[in-house]
Amino acid sequence: VQREERRIRTTRVGRMGLQRLQVTVQPIICAADDGSGPAAARIGPDCLAAFREWGVDALWLPAKEWRCTAARDGLNNLDELMERARELGLYSSDSTVAHVFFIRAVDGHTGPLGRGMLGGNIAFVAQDGERQGDAPTDARDAFIIAHELGHCLGLGHVVDELGEFNNDAVPNLMGEGAFADRVGAEGLVRYQANVVRSSPMAVATARL
């Protein structure tokens, strides 16, 4: 209980007055070569609440479609797929834009799962499927997006970080816990928020 009280206190103190920042997100929905069977792209309004709580908002650009069965089903090498996406103008190396590819599988493994480039600007999100018995829910869908974007914004997994919050008993976006708790307002602690706010993708907007 004391650990949880300390966590709540450290996440709430000093948030007022933070300069508001914004992360631009480009969703890319992958479908079959003929345009059929697009991957799920369930983007809820509160999917990035954990970041917003620390003054980091998300600007979602209009979704792009990529008709590529291999990309949708995770059949090819990811590096090769990204090179193809770059040639088609779907992806750029612009470090201020996070490119989120909605797919059905990663390297042939079906969802729910994702992969985010640590400190990069590419994330893969597969919301379909019930791997490990987790049926789709709004919280689960939001978690996959937020967790992978967390990697792009510089966050590692909790077990790889130092500090008091390295405790699986305390829900964290980059750790364990119920999906709804991990994606909520208390899903990040101050150390993680500072990492996110230091990302080159977090661009200054206005002040609170």
PDB file of N, CA and C in Angstrom, residues 132-204:
ATOM      1  N   GLN A 132      -3.186 -16.471 -26.242  1.00  0.00           N
ATOM      2  CA  GLN A 132      -3.127 -16.574 -24.785  1.00  0.00           C
ATOM      3  C   GLN A 132      -4.481 -16.353 -24.140  1.00  0.00           C
ATOM      4  N   GLY A 133      -5.563 -16.521 -24.920  1.00  0.00           N
ATOM      5  CA  GLY A 133      -6.910 -16.459 -24.367  1.00  0.00           C
ATOM      6  C   GLY A 133      -7.439 -15.076 -24.091  1.00  0.00           C
ATOM      7  N   ASP A 134      -6.745 -14.033 -24.547  1.00  0.00           N
ATOM      8  CA  ASP A 134      -7.219 -12.669 -24.314  1.00  0.00           C
ATOM      9  C   ASP A 134      -8.160 -12.250 -25.435  1.00  0.00           C
ATOM     10  N   ALA A 135      -9.456 -12.199 -25.139  1.00  0.00           N
ATOM     11  CA  ALA A 135     -10.430 -11.766 -26.134  1.00  0.00           C
ATOM     12  C   ALA A 135     -10.319 -10.252 -26.328  1.00  0.00           C
ATOM     13  N   PRO A 136     -10.632  -9.751 -27.528  1.00  0.00           N
ATOM     14  CA  PRO A 136     -10.524  -8.317 -27.791  1.00  0.00           C
ATOM     15  C   PRO A 136     -11.409  -7.486 -26.862  1.00  0.00           C
ATOM     16  N   THR A 137     -10.862  -6.441 -26.315  1.00  0.00           N
ATOM     17  CA  THR A 137     -11.589  -5.449 -25.527  1.00  0.00           C
ATOM     18  C   THR A 137     -11.034  -4.081 -25.883  1.00  0.00           C
ATOM     19  N   ASP A 138     -11.768  -3.023 -25.539  1.00  0.00           N
ATOM     20  CA  ASP A 138     -11.275  -1.676 -25.807  1.00  0.00           C
ATOM     21  C   ASP A 138      -9.932  -1.448 -25.108  1.00  0.00           C
ATOM     22  N   ALA A 139      -9.817  -1.929 -23.864  1.00  0.00           N
ATOM     23  CA  ALA A 139      -8.583  -1.718 -23.100  1.00  0.00           C
ATOM     24  C   ALA A 139      -7.420  -2.482 -23.713  1.00  0.00           C
ATOM     25  N   ARG A 140      -7.675  -3.698 -24.172  1.00  0.00           N
ATOM     26  CA  ARG A 140      -6.597  -4.479 -24.777  1.00  0.00           C
ATOM     27  C   ARG A 140      -6.131  -3.829 -26.069  1.00  0.00           C
ATOM     28  N   ASP A 141      -7.084  -3.394 -26.901  1.00  0.00           N
ATOM     29  CA  ASP A 141      -6.724  -2.738 -28.157  1.00  0.00           C
ATOM     30  C   ASP A 141      -5.914  -1.473 -27.898  1.00  0.00           C
ATOM     31  N   ALA A 142      -6.334  -0.697 -26.899  1.00  0.00           N
ATOM     32  CA  ALA A 142      -5.631   0.533 -26.566  1.00  0.00           C
ATOM     33  C   ALA A 142      -4.231   0.232 -26.048  1.00  0.00           C
ATOM     34  N   PHE A 143      -4.114  -0.811 -25.235  1.00  0.00           N
ATOM     35  CA  PHE A 143      -2.816  -1.153 -24.665  1.00  0.00           C
ATOM     36  C   PHE A 143      -1.797  -1.465 -25.753  1.00  0.00           C
ATOM     37  N   ILE A 144      -2.173  -2.234 -26.757  1.00  0.00           N
ATOM     38  CA  ILE A 144      -1.214  -2.609 -27.794  1.00  0.00           C
ATOM     39  C   ILE A 144      -0.674  -1.359 -28.493  1.00  0.00           C
ATOM     40  N   ILE A 145      -1.569  -0.423 -28.816  1.00  0.00           N
ATOM     41  CA  ILE A 145      -1.134   0.806 -29.481  1.00  0.00           C
ATOM     42  C   ILE A 145      -0.217   1.620 -28.573  1.00  0.00           C
ATOM     43  N   ALA A 146      -0.682   1.868 -27.347  1.00  0.00           N
ATOM     44  CA  ALA A 146       0.078   2.729 -26.438  1.00  0.00           C
ATOM     45  C   ALA A 146       1.416   2.116 -26.058  1.00  0.00           C
ATOM     46  N   HIS A 147       1.439   0.808 -25.821  1.00  0.00           N
ATOM     47  CA  HIS A 147       2.680   0.142 -25.429  1.00  0.00           C
ATOM     48  C   HIS A 147       3.729   0.233 -26.541  1.00  0.00           C
ATOM     49  N   GLU A 148       3.319  -0.039 -27.777  1.00  0.00           N
ATOM     50  CA  GLU A 148       4.286   0.001 -28.879  1.00  0.00           C
ATOM     51  C   GLU A 148       4.735   1.432 -29.171  1.00  0.00           C
ATOM     52  N   LEU A 149       3.816   2.394 -29.061  1.00  0.00           N
ATOM     53  CA  LEU A 149       4.236   3.785 -29.228  1.00  0.00           C
ATOM     54  C   LEU A 149       5.171   4.194 -28.090  1.00  0.00           C
ATOM     55  N   GLY A 150       4.960   3.608 -26.921  1.00  0.00           N
ATOM     56  CA  GLY A 150       5.862   3.873 -25.812  1.00  0.00           C
ATOM     57  C   GLY A 150       7.292   3.515 -26.159  1.00  0.00           C
ATOM     58  N   HIS A 151       7.483   2.390 -26.850  1.00  0.00           N
ATOM     59  CA  HIS A 151       8.827   2.020 -27.287  1.00  0.00           C
ATOM     60  C   HIS A 151       9.395   3.080 -28.235  1.00  0.00           C
ATOM     61  N   CYS A 152       8.573   3.524 -29.193  1.00  0.00           N
ATOM     62  CA  CYS A 152       9.042   4.547 -30.133  1.00  0.00           C
ATOM     63  C   CYS A 152       9.458   5.823 -29.401  1.00  0.00           C
ATOM     64  N   LEU A 153       8.766   6.121 -28.318  1.00  0.00           N
ATOM     65  CA  LEU A 153       9.046   7.329 -27.547  1.00  0.00           C
ATOM     66  C   LEU A 153      10.168   7.132 -26.538  1.00  0.00           C
ATOM     67  N   GLY A 154      10.815   5.969 -26.596  1.00  0.00           N
ATOM     68  CA  GLY A 154      12.004   5.746 -25.789  1.00  0.00           C
ATOM     69  C   GLY A 154      11.842   4.885 -24.556  1.00  0.00           C
ATOM     70  N   LEU A 155      10.661   4.314 -24.344  1.00  0.00           N
ATOM     71  CA  LEU A 155      10.424   3.522 -23.139  1.00  0.00           C
ATOM     72  C   LEU A 155      10.757   2.049 -23.349  1.00  0.00           C
ATOM     73  N   GLY A 156      11.527   1.495 -22.432  1.00  0.00           N
ATOM     74  CA  GLY A 156      11.770   0.060 -22.424  1.00  0.00           C
ATOM     75  C   GLY A 156      10.750  -0.613 -21.525  1.00  0.00           C
ATOM     76  N   HIS A 157      10.836  -1.921 -21.403  1.00  0.00           N
ATOM     77  CA  HIS A 157       9.958  -2.644 -20.501  1.00  0.00           C
ATOM     78  C   HIS A 157      10.348  -2.366 -19.053  1.00  0.00           C
ATOM     79  N   VAL A 158       9.384  -2.402 -18.173  1.00  0.00           N
ATOM     80  CA  VAL A 158       9.628  -2.103 -16.767  1.00  0.00           C
ATOM     81  C   VAL A 158      10.726  -2.984 -16.193  1.00  0.00           C
ATOM     82  N   VAL A 159      10.738  -4.257 -16.575  1.00  0.00           N
ATOM     83  CA  VAL A 159      11.742  -5.168 -16.018  1.00  0.00           C
ATOM     84  C   VAL A 159      13.156  -4.790 -16.429  1.00  0.00           C
ATOM     85  N   ASP A 160      13.296  -3.939 -17.459  1.00  0.00           N
ATOM     86  CA  ASP A 160      14.615  -3.526 -17.926  1.00  0.00           C
ATOM     87  C   ASP A 160      15.032  -2.166 -17.361  1.00  0.00           C
ATOM     88  N   GLU A 161      14.109  -1.527 -16.627  1.00  0.00           N
ATOM     89  CA  GLU A 161      14.384  -0.193 -16.111  1.00  0.00           C
ATOM     90  C   GLU A 161      14.717  -0.259 -14.620  1.00  0.00           C
ATOM     91  N   LEU A 162      15.334   0.792 -14.123  1.00  0.00           N
ATOM     92  CA  LEU A 162      15.638   0.892 -12.702  1.00  0.00           C
ATOM     93  C   LEU A 162      14.619   1.804 -12.032  1.00  0.00           C
ATOM     94  N   GLY A 163      14.462   1.662 -10.735  1.00  0.00           N
ATOM     95  CA  GLY A 163      13.580   2.565 -10.010  1.00  0.00           C
ATOM     96  C   GLY A 163      12.514   1.832  -9.230  1.00  0.00           C
ATOM     97  N   GLU A 164      11.801   2.569  -8.438  1.00  0.00           N
ATOM     98  CA  GLU A 164      10.804   2.017  -7.536  1.00  0.00           C
ATOM     99  C   GLU A 164       9.665   1.316  -8.257  1.00  0.00           C
ATOM    100  N   PHE A 165       9.355   1.788  -9.482  1.00  0.00           N
ATOM    101  CA  PHE A 165       8.193   1.217 -10.169  1.00  0.00           C
ATOM    102  C   PHE A 165       8.504  -0.121 -10.833  1.00  0.00           C
ATOM    103  N   ASN A 166       9.725  -0.632 -10.655  1.00  0.00           N
ATOM    104  CA  ASN A 166      10.071  -1.943 -11.203  1.00  0.00           C
ATOM    105  C   ASN A 166       9.443  -3.015 -10.313  1.00  0.00           C
ATOM    106  N   ASN A 167       8.129  -3.108 -10.403  1.00  0.00           N
ATOM    107  CA  ASN A 167       7.362  -3.986  -9.529  1.00  0.00           C
ATOM    108  C   ASN A 167       6.116  -4.417 -10.273  1.00  0.00           C
ATOM    109  N   ASP A 168       6.010  -5.683 -10.609  1.00  0.00           N
ATOM    110  CA  ASP A 168       4.888  -6.162 -11.397  1.00  0.00           C
ATOM    111  C   ASP A 168       3.563  -6.013 -10.675  1.00  0.00           C
ATOM    112  N   ALA A 169       3.594  -5.787  -9.351  1.00  0.00           N
ATOM    113  CA  ALA A 169       2.353  -5.620  -8.598  1.00  0.00           C
ATOM    114  C   ALA A 169       1.711  -4.261  -8.858  1.00  0.00           C
ATOM    115  N   VAL A 170       2.472  -3.324  -9.435  1.00  0.00           N
ATOM    116  CA  VAL A 170       1.958  -1.996  -9.745  1.00  0.00           C
ATOM    117  C   VAL A 170       1.724  -1.909 -11.247  1.00  0.00           C
ATOM    118  N   PRO A 171       0.467  -1.793 -11.703  1.00  0.00           N
ATOM    119  CA  PRO A 171       0.194  -1.741 -13.141  1.00  0.00           C
ATOM    120  C   PRO A 171       0.964  -0.624 -13.824  1.00  0.00           C
ATOM    121  N   ASN A 172       1.516  -0.920 -14.985  1.00  0.00           N
ATOM    122  CA  ASN A 172       2.303   0.058 -15.714  1.00  0.00           C
ATOM    123  C   ASN A 172       2.185  -0.238 -17.205  1.00  0.00           C
ATOM    124  N   LEU A 173       2.131   0.818 -18.012  1.00  0.00           N
ATOM    125  CA  LEU A 173       1.982   0.654 -19.457  1.00  0.00           C
ATOM    126  C   LEU A 173       3.058  -0.236 -20.046  1.00  0.00           C
ATOM    127  N   MET A 174       4.259  -0.176 -19.506  1.00  0.00           N
ATOM    128  CA  MET A 174       5.371  -0.949 -20.034  1.00  0.00           C
ATOM    129  C   MET A 174       5.659  -2.180 -19.170  1.00  0.00           C
ATOM    130  N   GLY A 175       4.719  -2.530 -18.301  1.00  0.00           N
ATOM    131  CA  GLY A 175       4.900  -3.679 -17.428  1.00  0.00           C
ATOM    132  C   GLY A 175       3.675  -4.566 -17.398  1.00  0.00           C
ATOM    133  N   GLU A 176       3.355  -5.044 -16.216  1.00  0.00           N
ATOM    134  CA  GLU A 176       2.239  -5.964 -16.046  1.00  0.00           C
ATOM    135  C   GLU A 176       1.028  -5.245 -15.475  1.00  0.00           C
ATOM    136  N   GLY A 177      -0.073  -6.007 -15.364  1.00  0.00           N
ATOM    137  CA  GLY A 177      -1.294  -5.457 -14.785  1.00  0.00           C
ATOM    138  C   GLY A 177      -2.462  -5.602 -15.736  1.00  0.00           C
ATOM    139  N   ALA A 178      -3.646  -5.302 -15.236  1.00  0.00           N
ATOM    140  CA  ALA A 178      -4.848  -5.342 -16.072  1.00  0.00           C
ATOM    141  C   ALA A 178      -4.725  -4.288 -17.175  1.00  0.00           C
ATOM    142  N   PHE A 179      -5.226  -4.619 -18.360  1.00  0.00           N
ATOM    143  CA  PHE A 179      -5.101  -3.691 -19.485  1.00  0.00           C
ATOM    144  C   PHE A 179      -5.665  -2.318 -19.136  1.00  0.00           C
ATOM    145  N   ALA A 180      -6.843  -2.272 -18.530  1.00  0.00           N
ATOM    146  CA  ALA A 180      -7.482  -0.996 -18.222  1.00  0.00           C
ATOM    147  C   ALA A 180      -6.631  -0.144 -17.290  1.00  0.00           C
ATOM    148  N   ASP A 181      -5.932  -0.781 -16.361  1.00  0.00           N
ATOM    149  CA  ASP A 181      -5.067  -0.045 -15.442  1.00  0.00           C
ATOM    150  C   ASP A 181      -3.802   0.444 -16.124  1.00  0.00           C
ATOM    151  N   ARG A 182      -3.282  -0.340 -17.024  1.00  0.00           N
ATOM    152  CA  ARG A 182      -2.019   0.032 -17.679  1.00  0.00           C
ATOM    153  C   ARG A 182      -2.171   1.185 -18.653  1.00  0.00           C
ATOM    154  N   VAL A 183      -3.348   1.311 -19.271  1.00  0.00           N
ATOM    155  CA  VAL A 183      -3.525   2.379 -20.266  1.00  0.00           C
ATOM    156  C   VAL A 183      -4.163   3.619 -19.675  1.00  0.00           C
ATOM    157  N   GLY A 184      -4.507   3.594 -18.398  1.00  0.00           N
ATOM    158  CA  GLY A 184      -5.172   4.723 -17.775  1.00  0.00           C
ATOM    159  C   GLY A 184      -4.230   5.841 -17.383  1.00  0.00           C
ATOM    160  N   ALA A 185      -4.786   6.803 -16.659  1.00  0.00           N
ATOM    161  CA  ALA A 185      -4.045   8.006 -16.285  1.00  0.00           C
ATOM    162  C   ALA A 185      -2.833   7.708 -15.417  1.00  0.00           C
ATOM    163  N   GLU A 186      -2.854   6.617 -14.683  1.00  0.00           N
ATOM    164  CA  GLU A 186      -1.736   6.287 -13.803  1.00  0.00           C
ATOM    165  C   GLU A 186      -0.805   5.241 -14.421  1.00  0.00           C
ATOM    166  N   GLY A 187      -0.862   5.080 -15.731  1.00  0.00           N
ATOM    167  CA  GLY A 187      -0.076   4.049 -16.397  1.00  0.00           C
ATOM    168  C   GLY A 187       1.408   4.334 -16.523  1.00  0.00           C
ATOM    169  N   LEU A 188       1.805   5.582 -16.274  1.00  0.00           N
ATOM    170  CA  LEU A 188       3.214   5.957 -16.341  1.00  0.00           C
ATOM    171  C   LEU A 188       3.617   6.671 -15.063  1.00  0.00           C
ATOM    172  N   VAL A 189       4.875   6.553 -14.718  1.00  0.00           N
ATOM    173  CA  VAL A 189       5.410   7.310 -13.586  1.00  0.00           C
ATOM    174  C   VAL A 189       6.305   8.421 -14.117  1.00  0.00           C
ATOM    175  N   ARG A 190       6.748   9.284 -13.200  1.00  0.00           N
ATOM    176  CA  ARG A 190       7.460  10.492 -13.617  1.00  0.00           C
ATOM    177  C   ARG A 190       8.695  10.190 -14.469  1.00  0.00           C
ATOM    178  N   TYR A 191       9.477   9.211 -14.071  1.00  0.00           N
ATOM    179  CA  TYR A 191      10.681   8.876 -14.833  1.00  0.00           C
ATOM    180  C   TYR A 191      10.316   8.561 -16.283  1.00  0.00           C
ATOM    181  N   GLN A 192       9.294   7.736 -16.476  1.00  0.00           N
ATOM    182  CA  GLN A 192       8.878   7.377 -17.834  1.00  0.00           C
ATOM    183  C   GLN A 192       8.345   8.593 -18.575  1.00  0.00           C
ATOM    184  N   ALA A 193       7.570   9.432 -17.876  1.00  0.00           N
ATOM    185  CA  ALA A 193       7.027  10.630 -18.510  1.00  0.00           C
ATOM    186  C   ALA A 193       8.149  11.540 -19.005  1.00  0.00           C
ATOM    187  N   ASN A 194       9.217  11.656 -18.238  1.00  0.00           N
ATOM    188  CA  ASN A 194      10.347  12.483 -18.662  1.00  0.00           C
ATOM    189  C   ASN A 194      11.010  11.923 -19.914  1.00  0.00           C
ATOM    190  N   VAL A 195      11.087  10.597 -20.010  1.00  0.00           N
ATOM    191  CA  VAL A 195      11.644   9.967 -21.211  1.00  0.00           C
ATOM    192  C   VAL A 195      10.778  10.299 -22.417  1.00  0.00           C
ATOM    193  N   VAL A 196       9.469  10.147 -22.259  1.00  0.00           N
ATOM    194  CA  VAL A 196       8.531  10.426 -23.357  1.00  0.00           C
ATOM    195  C   VAL A 196       8.631  11.879 -23.781  1.00  0.00           C
ATOM    196  N   ARG A 197       8.640  12.772 -22.822  1.00  0.00           N
ATOM    197  CA  ARG A 197       8.667  14.198 -23.135  1.00  0.00           C
ATOM    198  C   ARG A 197       9.992  14.636 -23.763  1.00  0.00           C
ATOM    199  N   SER A 198      11.033  13.828 -23.595  1.00  0.00           N
ATOM    200  CA  SER A 198      12.341  14.142 -24.191  1.00  0.00           C
ATOM    201  C   SER A 198      12.485  13.588 -25.604  1.00  0.00           C
ATOM    202  N   SER A 199      11.505  12.802 -26.051  1.00  0.00           N
ATOM    203  CA  SER A 199      11.574  12.207 -27.391  1.00  0.00           C
ATOM    204  C   SER A 199      11.509  13.310 -28.469  1.00  0.00           C
ATOM    205  N   PRO A 200      12.254  13.155 -29.563  1.00  0.00           N
ATOM    206  CA  PRO A 200      12.169  14.132 -30.653  1.00  0.00           C
ATOM    207  C   PRO A 200      10.793  14.149 -31.324  1.00  0.00           C
ATOM    208  N   MET A 201       9.986  13.130 -31.064  1.00  0.00           N
ATOM    209  CA  MET A 201       8.632  13.117 -31.633  1.00  0.00           C
ATOM    210  C   MET A 201       7.655  13.933 -30.796  1.00  0.00           C
ATOM    211  N   ALA A 202       8.027  14.287 -29.576  1.00  0.00           N
ATOM    212  CA  ALA A 202       7.163  15.098 -28.714  1.00  0.00           C
ATOM    213  C   ALA A 202       7.486  16.569 -28.948  1.00  0.00           C
ATOM    214  N   VAL A 203       6.652  17.219 -29.733  1.00  0.00           N
ATOM    215  CA  VAL A 203       6.914  18.590 -30.194  1.00  0.00           C
ATOM    216  C   VAL A 203       6.074  19.573 -29.387  1.00  0.00           C
ATOM    217  N   ALA A 204       6.659  20.695 -29.020  1.00  0.00           N
ATOM    218  CA  ALA A 204       5.964  21.704 -28.231  1.00  0.00           C
ATOM    219  C   ALA A 204       4.778  22.289 -28.999  1.00  0.00           C
TER     220      ALA A 204
END
